[in-house]
């Protein structure tokens, strides 16, 4: 049987042709020693391998893929694995092949249907020098059904939730992931949903997802309404930086308390939401929990009302979020600063005379860390959830009386159409070694934000001076405990500026934030 040419051997032969006469003589001496001593010489093998690695790292070594051999898959279709390793076939050198193999391995691992993936290079056919066969060996998941359950608390909101999920992997061999989840939050939000994800559908090169959900949210404490939404979401495009989805839902707003303000009562009832959602995201920070260098940017665009139905809500919503981290070079100190903004407008005939739909508006407040969260203007430390911005007095019904009046002490926050937030956060290590080893550190921060109404002709009274005067702000210091899953903060917040009806508090506050 003829011996096949090995690409590594070819590299060594090229070295012999290109090196000086002294190196050839040294190699002849090595061959004579091998003939005299049949036992392998570890030093000789080490020298040859070092020479090969040196050539690979300094010169381009031509090499092309003859065939991709797939092993270990009993249920998974060959076509799925081949689609994830297509980049291997276009490699024209050893360097490109090693890089493509690393990318292919990561793609196969990301499918979540294999326990292990191993990609190796073998010799190509002897009659085709300069070729190699790539062997892709996979081990499919032993248990295709997985699940988890957990209880999560939010001390700052005095609430808790229980969440559970089940996931079925690779049911039909196309890398399909079927999952169902249930989330029940005490006195706020509950959701039940089911979905499927396909890494490759027909000729599309990006994953396709579909999800149906039933969501119930209780905003009675903040805005005197409850929201229920039955929706369908289709993920049309999903890459590293781009995401395109279509959402269709039927939403219902109710007021069981019968105390909603006038503008809230006008929004009660049913609404049909049909919109495209495009998101561009780039995150070059070294950590989403404690970033000390890099930047991040997110832009999200929504166009509502594309469904041909007069009941479909028509609006355009645009958000952006920009972050930057600057290292100082000592005590792992870094300055994080960012700015986020968003605008919401209805569209159609006389669009500025119409109100925007309540759940689509912007709301500010809450104790989520602005360093950790990324996606738009939402958080403002020191202010309660939905604790600032336009508000209206609630209606109060007197017992045994048909008369109604309003009580200014109880107000509904109705959100805004234009929101802007900014923050600066200086983090640094503490002098105790045990805290540094646990990545526990301190920080000082400052936050500012504003929320304004533009629709229903409110834009006529808008001015930059009024918008500047509408900003609220806070400062503080605190202790940060970052983990792999979330970031916990114990902060002392001091309110610098708030308006008459804003809900803010100077004092110690707890914060739990997740970058996911």
Coordinates of C-alpha atoms in Angstrom, one line a residue:
X1 CA 0.0 0.0 0.0
X2 CA 1.4 3.3 -1.0
X3 CA 2.3 5.7 1.7
X4 CA 0.4 9.0 1.6
X5 CA 2.1 12.3 1.7
X6 CA 1.7 14.2 4.9
X7 CA 1.5 18.0 4.8
X8 CA 3.8 18.2 7.7
X9 CA 6.4 16.1 5.9
X10 CA 6.1 18.3 2.8
X11 CA 6.8 21.3 5.0
X12 CA 10.0 19.6 6.2
X13 CA 11.0 18.7 2.6
X14 CA 10.6 22.4 1.6
X15 CA 12.7 23.4 4.5
X16 CA 15.5 21.1 3.2
X17 CA 15.3 22.6 -0.2
X18 CA 15.4 26.2 1.1
X19 CA 17.8 26.0 4.0
X20 CA 21.6 26.4 3.6
X21 CA 24.0 23.6 3.0
X22 CA 25.0 23.4 6.6
X23 CA 21.5 22.6 7.7
X24 CA 21.3 19.8 5.0
X25 CA 24.5 18.3 6.4
X26 CA 23.1 18.5 9.9
X27 CA 19.9 16.7 8.7
X28 CA 22.1 14.0 7.0
X29 CA 23.9 13.5 10.3
X30 CA 20.5 13.1 12.0
X31 CA 19.5 10.5 9.5
X32 CA 22.7 8.5 10.0
X33 CA 22.2 8.6 13.7
X34 CA 18.6 7.3 13.2
X35 CA 19.9 4.4 11.0
X36 CA 22.4 3.5 13.7
X37 CA 19.9 3.9 16.5
X38 CA 16.4 2.7 15.6
X39 CA 15.0 4.2 18.8
X40 CA 13.5 7.7 18.3
X41 CA 15.5 10.6 19.5
X42 CA 13.3 13.0 21.5
X43 CA 15.7 15.9 20.9
X44 CA 15.7 15.3 17.2
X45 CA 11.8 15.2 17.1
X46 CA 11.7 18.3 19.2
X47 CA 14.0 20.1 16.8
X48 CA 12.0 19.1 13.8
X49 CA 8.7 20.2 15.4
X50 CA 10.2 23.5 16.4
X51 CA 11.3 24.0 12.8
X52 CA 7.8 23.2 11.5
X53 CA 6.1 25.5 14.0
X54 CA 8.6 28.3 13.2
X55 CA 7.8 28.0 9.5
X56 CA 4.1 28.0 10.1
X57 CA 4.3 31.1 12.3
X58 CA 6.6 33.0 9.9
X59 CA 5.6 31.9 6.4
X60 CA 2.5 31.0 4.5
X61 CA 2.4 27.2 3.9
X62 CA 0.0 26.2 1.0
X63 CA -2.5 23.5 1.9
X64 CA -6.0 22.8 0.7
X65 CA -8.8 20.5 2.0
X66 CA -9.5 17.4 -0.1
X67 CA -12.5 16.1 2.0
X68 CA -14.4 16.7 5.2
X69 CA -15.1 13.4 7.0
X70 CA -17.9 13.5 9.7
X71 CA -18.0 10.9 12.4
X72 CA -20.0 10.2 15.5
X73 CA -23.4 11.6 14.5
X74 CA -26.2 9.0 14.6
X75 CA -29.2 11.4 14.8
X76 CA -27.9 14.7 13.5
X77 CA -28.1 15.2 9.8
X78 CA -24.8 15.4 7.9
X79 CA -26.0 18.5 6.0
X80 CA -26.3 20.5 9.3
X81 CA -22.7 19.7 10.3
X82 CA -21.5 20.4 6.8
X83 CA -23.2 23.8 6.8
X84 CA -21.3 24.8 10.0
X85 CA -17.9 23.7 8.7
X86 CA -18.1 25.2 5.1
X87 CA -15.3 27.7 5.8
X88 CA -12.8 24.8 6.1
X89 CA -13.2 24.0 2.3
X90 CA -12.1 27.5 1.3
X91 CA -8.8 27.4 3.2
X92 CA -5.7 27.6 1.1
X93 CA -3.0 27.5 3.7
X94 CA -2.2 25.8 7.0
X95 CA -2.7 29.1 8.8
X96 CA -6.2 29.7 7.3
X97 CA -7.1 26.0 8.0
X98 CA -6.3 26.2 11.7
X99 CA -8.3 29.4 12.0
X100 CA -11.2 28.0 10.1
X101 CA -11.1 24.9 12.3
X102 CA -11.4 27.0 15.4
X103 CA -14.4 28.9 14.0
X104 CA -16.1 25.7 13.0
X105 CA -15.6 24.1 16.4
X106 CA -17.1 27.1 18.1
X107 CA -20.1 27.0 15.7
X108 CA -20.8 23.4 16.4
X109 CA -20.5 23.9 20.2
X110 CA -23.0 26.8 19.9
X111 CA -25.6 24.5 18.6
X112 CA -26.0 23.0 22.1
X113 CA -26.6 19.5 20.8
X114 CA -23.1 18.0 21.2
X115 CA -21.3 17.0 24.4
X116 CA -18.0 17.4 22.6
X117 CA -16.5 18.3 19.2
X118 CA -13.1 17.4 17.9
X119 CA -11.6 18.5 14.6
X120 CA -8.4 16.9 13.4
X121 CA -6.3 17.0 10.2
X122 CA -5.3 13.8 8.4
X123 CA -3.1 13.2 5.3
X124 CA -4.8 13.6 1.9
X125 CA -4.5 11.2 -1.0
X126 CA -1.0 10.3 -2.0
X127 CA -1.7 11.2 -5.7
X128 CA -2.7 14.7 -4.5
X129 CA 0.2 16.3 -2.7
X130 CA -0.4 19.4 -0.6
X131 CA -3.9 18.2 0.5
X132 CA -5.4 17.1 3.8
X133 CA -8.6 15.5 5.0
X134 CA -10.4 17.2 7.9
X135 CA -12.1 14.8 10.4
X136 CA -15.0 16.2 12.4
X137 CA -15.9 13.9 15.2
X138 CA -18.9 14.8 17.4
X139 CA -20.5 13.2 20.5
X140 CA -24.2 13.9 20.6
X141 CA -25.9 14.8 23.9
X142 CA -26.8 11.8 25.9
X143 CA -29.8 13.5 27.5
X144 CA -31.7 15.6 24.9
X145 CA -34.2 16.8 27.6
X146 CA -32.9 19.3 30.1
X147 CA -34.7 21.7 32.6
X148 CA -34.1 24.0 35.4
X149 CA -36.1 25.9 38.0
X150 CA -35.2 28.8 40.4
X151 CA -36.5 31.4 42.7
X152 CA -35.3 35.0 42.3
X153 CA -35.8 37.9 44.6
X154 CA -35.6 41.7 44.2
X155 CA -35.1 43.3 47.6
X156 CA -35.3 46.8 46.2
X157 CA -38.7 46.1 44.7
X158 CA -39.8 43.8 47.6
X159 CA -40.8 41.1 45.1
X160 CA -39.9 37.6 44.1
X161 CA -40.5 35.3 41.1
X162 CA -40.3 31.6 40.3
X163 CA -39.0 30.6 36.9
X164 CA -38.7 27.2 35.2
X165 CA -37.9 25.9 31.8
X166 CA -37.7 22.7 29.8
X167 CA -35.6 22.3 26.6
X168 CA -35.7 19.4 24.1
X169 CA -32.6 19.2 21.8
X170 CA -32.3 17.9 18.3
X171 CA -35.7 16.2 18.1
X172 CA -35.6 15.8 14.3
X173 CA -31.9 15.9 13.8
X174 CA -31.7 19.4 12.3
X175 CA -30.3 21.0 15.4
X176 CA -33.8 22.1 16.4
X177 CA -34.2 23.3 20.0
X178 CA -37.7 23.2 21.5
X179 CA -38.3 24.9 24.8
X180 CA -41.1 25.9 27.1
X181 CA -40.8 28.3 30.0
X182 CA -42.9 29.6 32.9
X183 CA -42.3 32.6 35.0
X184 CA -44.5 33.7 37.9
X185 CA -43.7 37.0 39.6
X186 CA -45.4 37.9 42.9
X187 CA -47.5 41.1 42.3
X188 CA -45.9 42.1 39.0
X189 CA -45.4 39.9 35.9
X190 CA -46.1 36.4 34.8
X191 CA -45.3 34.7 31.5
X192 CA -45.8 31.3 29.8
X193 CA -44.1 30.7 26.4
X194 CA -43.0 28.1 24.0
X195 CA -40.7 28.3 21.0
X196 CA -38.5 26.5 18.5
X197 CA -35.1 27.5 17.1
X198 CA -33.6 26.2 13.8
X199 CA -29.9 26.9 13.1
X200 CA -30.5 26.5 9.4
X201 CA -33.8 26.7 7.6
X202 CA -34.0 25.9 3.8
X203 CA -31.4 28.1 2.2
X204 CA -31.2 30.7 5.0
X205 CA -27.7 30.9 6.5
X206 CA -28.8 32.4 9.8
X207 CA -30.9 30.8 12.6
X208 CA -34.7 31.1 12.5
X209 CA -36.8 31.2 15.7
X210 CA -40.5 31.2 16.4
X211 CA -42.1 31.8 19.8
X212 CA -45.6 32.2 21.1
X213 CA -46.2 33.7 24.6
X214 CA -48.8 34.8 27.0
X215 CA -47.7 37.7 29.2
X216 CA -49.4 39.4 32.1
X217 CA -47.9 42.5 33.8
X218 CA -49.3 44.4 36.8
X219 CA -48.5 48.1 36.8
X220 CA -51.3 49.1 39.3
X221 CA -48.8 50.5 41.8
X222 CA -47.2 52.8 39.3
X223 CA -49.6 53.5 36.5
X224 CA -53.0 52.0 37.5
X225 CA -53.3 49.4 34.8
X226 CA -52.7 45.7 34.0
X227 CA -51.5 44.5 30.7
X228 CA -52.1 41.1 29.0
X229 CA -50.5 40.2 25.7
X230 CA -50.8 37.1 23.5
X231 CA -48.1 37.3 20.9
X232 CA -46.1 35.6 18.2
X233 CA -42.5 36.4 17.5
X234 CA -40.5 35.3 14.4
X235 CA -36.7 35.8 14.4
X236 CA -35.8 36.5 10.7
X237 CA -32.1 37.3 11.0
X238 CA -29.6 36.8 13.8
X239 CA -25.9 37.4 13.4
X240 CA -23.2 38.6 15.7
X241 CA -24.1 42.3 15.2
X242 CA -27.6 42.3 13.6
X243 CA -31.0 41.0 14.6
X244 CA -34.3 41.3 12.8
X245 CA -37.6 40.1 14.2
X246 CA -41.3 40.4 13.4
X247 CA -43.7 40.6 16.4
X248 CA -47.5 40.2 16.3
X249 CA -49.5 40.5 19.5
X250 CA -53.0 41.3 20.8
X251 CA -52.8 43.4 24.0
X252 CA -55.4 44.3 26.5
X253 CA -55.2 47.0 29.2
X254 CA -57.5 46.9 32.2
X255 CA -57.9 48.8 35.5
X256 CA -59.4 46.6 38.2
X257 CA -58.9 49.4 40.8
X258 CA -61.1 51.8 38.9
X259 CA -58.8 54.6 40.1
X260 CA -56.8 55.3 36.9
X261 CA -56.1 58.8 35.8
X262 CA -57.9 60.3 32.8
X263 CA -55.2 59.6 30.2
X264 CA -54.8 56.0 31.4
X265 CA -58.6 55.4 31.1
X266 CA -58.5 56.6 27.5
X267 CA -56.0 53.8 26.8
X268 CA -57.9 50.9 28.3
X269 CA -59.2 48.2 26.0
X270 CA -57.7 46.2 23.2
X271 CA -54.9 46.9 20.8
X272 CA -53.3 45.1 17.9
X273 CA -49.5 45.4 17.7
X274 CA -47.6 44.4 14.5
X275 CA -44.1 45.6 14.1
X276 CA -40.6 44.9 12.8
X277 CA -37.7 45.2 15.2
X278 CA -34.2 45.7 14.1
X279 CA -31.2 45.7 16.5
X280 CA -27.6 46.5 15.8
X281 CA -25.2 45.7 18.6
X282 CA -21.5 45.8 19.1
X283 CA -19.8 45.1 22.4
X284 CA -16.0 45.4 22.7
X285 CA -15.8 45.7 26.5
X286 CA -13.6 43.3 28.3
X287 CA -16.4 42.4 30.7
X288 CA -20.2 43.0 30.7
X289 CA -20.3 42.9 34.6
X290 CA -17.2 45.0 35.4
X291 CA -15.9 46.6 32.2
X292 CA -12.5 48.3 32.6
X293 CA -11.8 49.0 28.9
X294 CA -13.5 49.0 25.5
X295 CA -16.8 50.3 24.2
X296 CA -20.3 49.2 23.4
X297 CA -23.1 50.5 21.2
X298 CA -26.7 49.4 20.7
X299 CA -29.3 50.8 18.3
X300 CA -32.8 49.5 18.1
X301 CA -35.5 50.5 15.6
X302 CA -39.1 49.6 15.6
X303 CA -41.8 50.2 13.0
X304 CA -45.3 49.4 14.1
X305 CA -48.5 49.2 12.0
X306 CA -47.2 47.2 9.0
X307 CA -50.1 44.8 9.4
X308 CA -53.0 45.7 7.0
X309 CA -55.5 46.3 9.7
X310 CA -57.0 49.6 10.9
X311 CA -56.7 48.5 14.5
X312 CA -53.0 48.0 14.2
X313 CA -51.0 50.5 16.2
X314 CA -48.8 52.7 14.0
X315 CA -45.6 54.1 15.5
X316 CA -41.9 54.6 15.0
X317 CA -39.6 54.0 18.0
X318 CA -35.9 54.6 18.0
X319 CA -33.4 53.9 20.8
X320 CA -29.6 54.0 21.1
X321 CA -27.1 53.3 23.9
X322 CA -23.4 54.2 23.9
X323 CA -20.9 53.1 26.6
X324 CA -17.1 53.6 27.0
X325 CA -14.7 52.4 29.6
X326 CA -11.3 54.1 30.2
X327 CA -8.7 52.2 32.4
X328 CA -6.4 54.3 34.7
X329 CA -3.6 51.7 35.1
X330 CA -3.7 51.3 38.9
X331 CA -5.9 49.5 41.4
X332 CA -7.9 48.3 38.4
X333 CA -9.5 51.7 38.4
X334 CA -11.7 52.6 35.4
X335 CA -14.1 55.3 34.4
X336 CA -17.3 54.1 32.7
X337 CA -19.5 56.7 31.1
X338 CA -22.5 56.4 28.8
X339 CA -25.4 58.1 27.2
X340 CA -28.7 56.7 26.0
X341 CA -31.7 58.1 24.3
X342 CA -35.0 57.2 22.7
X343 CA -37.9 58.8 20.8
X344 CA -41.4 57.5 20.0
X345 CA -43.8 59.0 17.4
X346 CA -47.1 57.7 15.9
X347 CA -47.4 57.9 12.2
X348 CA -50.4 58.4 9.9
X349 CA -52.8 61.3 9.3
X350 CA -52.5 64.1 11.9
X351 CA -50.0 61.9 13.8
X352 CA -48.8 64.6 16.3
X353 CA -52.4 65.1 17.5
X354 CA -52.7 61.4 18.6
X355 CA -51.4 59.9 21.8
X356 CA -48.8 57.1 21.7
X357 CA -49.8 53.7 23.1
X358 CA -49.1 53.5 26.8
X359 CA -46.9 50.3 27.0
X360 CA -44.7 51.5 24.1
X361 CA -43.7 54.7 25.9
X362 CA -40.5 55.3 27.8
X363 CA -40.4 55.0 31.6
X364 CA -37.4 55.9 33.7
X365 CA -36.3 54.8 37.2
X366 CA -35.4 51.7 39.1
X367 CA -32.2 50.5 40.7
X368 CA -30.7 48.5 37.9
X369 CA -27.0 49.3 37.4
X370 CA -26.4 51.5 34.3
X371 CA -23.0 50.0 34.0
X372 CA -24.4 46.5 33.6
X373 CA -27.6 47.0 31.6
X374 CA -27.3 47.8 27.9
X375 CA -30.2 48.6 25.6
X376 CA -31.7 52.0 26.1
X377 CA -32.7 54.7 28.5
X378 CA -34.3 53.0 31.5
X379 CA -32.2 53.1 34.7
X380 CA -31.6 56.0 37.1
X381 CA -30.2 55.1 40.5
X382 CA -32.0 56.6 43.5
X383 CA -35.3 56.8 41.7
X384 CA -38.0 54.2 42.1
X385 CA -39.4 52.1 39.2
X386 CA -41.3 54.4 36.9
X387 CA -40.5 57.1 39.5
X388 CA -40.1 60.2 37.3
X389 CA -41.5 62.0 34.3
X390 CA -45.0 63.0 33.3
X391 CA -47.7 62.0 35.8
X392 CA -51.4 62.6 36.5
X393 CA -53.5 62.4 39.7
X394 CA -55.6 59.3 40.1
X395 CA -59.3 59.2 40.5
X396 CA -60.7 58.5 44.0
X397 CA -64.2 57.1 44.5
X398 CA -65.8 58.1 47.9
X399 CA -67.6 55.3 49.7
X400 CA -71.4 55.3 49.3
X401 CA -71.2 58.1 46.9
X402 CA -71.4 58.5 43.1
X403 CA -69.2 61.6 43.2
X404 CA -65.6 61.3 42.2
X405 CA -62.6 63.6 42.8
X406 CA -58.9 63.4 42.5
X407 CA -56.2 63.0 45.2
X408 CA -53.0 64.6 44.2
X409 CA -51.0 62.4 46.6
X410 CA -51.7 59.4 44.4
X411 CA -50.5 59.7 40.8
X412 CA -50.1 57.7 37.7
X413 CA -46.9 57.9 35.8
X414 CA -47.8 57.9 32.2
X415 CA -44.4 57.8 30.5
X416 CA -42.9 60.0 27.8
X417 CA -42.1 60.1 24.1
X418 CA -38.5 61.5 24.4
X419 CA -36.1 60.1 27.0
X420 CA -32.4 60.8 27.6
X421 CA -30.1 59.4 30.4
X422 CA -26.4 59.7 31.1
X423 CA -24.1 58.3 33.8
X424 CA -20.5 58.2 34.9
X425 CA -19.1 55.5 37.2
X426 CA -15.6 55.4 38.7
X427 CA -14.7 51.9 40.0
X428 CA -11.6 50.8 41.8
X429 CA -10.2 48.0 44.0
X430 CA -10.2 48.0 47.7
X431 CA -7.0 47.6 49.7
X432 CA -8.0 44.3 51.3
X433 CA -6.5 41.3 49.5
X434 CA -9.5 39.0 50.2
X435 CA -11.8 41.5 48.5
X436 CA -9.5 42.0 45.5
X437 CA -9.3 38.2 45.0
X438 CA -13.1 38.0 45.0
X439 CA -13.3 40.9 42.6
X440 CA -15.3 42.9 45.1
X441 CA -14.7 46.6 44.6
X442 CA -16.0 50.1 45.2
X443 CA -17.4 52.7 42.9
X444 CA -18.6 56.3 42.9
X445 CA -21.3 57.3 40.4
X446 CA -23.5 60.1 39.0
X447 CA -26.7 59.7 37.0
X448 CA -29.0 62.1 35.2
X449 CA -32.1 61.7 33.0
X450 CA -35.2 63.4 31.6
X451 CA -38.5 62.2 30.2
X452 CA -40.8 64.4 28.1
X453 CA -44.1 64.2 26.3
X454 CA -44.2 65.3 22.6
X455 CA -47.5 64.0 21.2
X456 CA -51.0 65.4 21.5
X457 CA -49.5 68.7 20.4
X458 CA -47.3 68.8 23.5
X459 CA -44.3 69.4 21.1
X460 CA -45.6 73.0 20.6
X461 CA -44.4 74.0 24.0
X462 CA -41.1 72.1 23.8
X463 CA -37.8 74.0 24.1
X464 CA -34.3 73.0 24.8
X465 CA -34.2 75.2 27.9
X466 CA -37.3 73.4 29.3
X467 CA -35.8 70.1 28.4
X468 CA -32.6 70.9 30.1
X469 CA -34.5 72.1 33.3
X470 CA -36.5 68.8 33.3
X471 CA -33.4 66.7 34.0
X472 CA -33.2 64.9 37.4
X473 CA -29.9 63.7 38.9
X474 CA -28.3 61.7 41.7
X475 CA -24.9 60.8 43.0
X476 CA -23.6 58.1 45.3
X477 CA -21.0 55.6 46.4
X478 CA -21.3 51.9 46.9
X479 CA -19.8 48.4 47.1
X480 CA -20.1 46.1 44.0
X481 CA -20.1 42.3 44.1
X482 CA -19.9 40.9 40.5
X483 CA -20.5 37.3 39.6
X484 CA -20.7 35.4 36.4
X485 CA -24.5 35.8 36.2
X486 CA -25.3 39.1 37.8
X487 CA -23.9 42.2 39.5
X488 CA -25.0 43.1 43.0
X489 CA -24.6 46.6 44.4
X490 CA -25.1 48.1 47.9
X491 CA -25.2 51.9 47.2
X492 CA -25.8 55.1 49.2
X493 CA -27.7 57.4 46.8
X494 CA -28.1 61.1 47.2
X495 CA -30.7 62.9 45.2
X496 CA -29.4 66.1 43.7
X497 CA -32.5 67.2 41.8
X498 CA -36.1 65.9 41.5
X499 CA -39.4 67.4 40.6
X500 CA -42.5 67.8 42.7
X501 CA -44.1 64.4 41.9
X502 CA -41.0 62.3 41.3
X503 CA -40.5 59.3 43.6
X504 CA -36.9 59.3 44.8
X505 CA -35.1 58.6 48.1
X506 CA -31.8 59.5 49.6
X507 CA -30.3 56.5 51.5
X508 CA -29.0 53.0 51.1
X509 CA -30.3 50.9 48.3
X510 CA -29.7 47.4 46.9
X511 CA -29.4 46.6 43.2
X512 CA -29.3 43.3 41.3
X513 CA -28.5 43.5 37.6
X514 CA -27.9 41.0 34.9
X515 CA -26.2 41.7 31.5
X516 CA -28.2 38.9 29.8

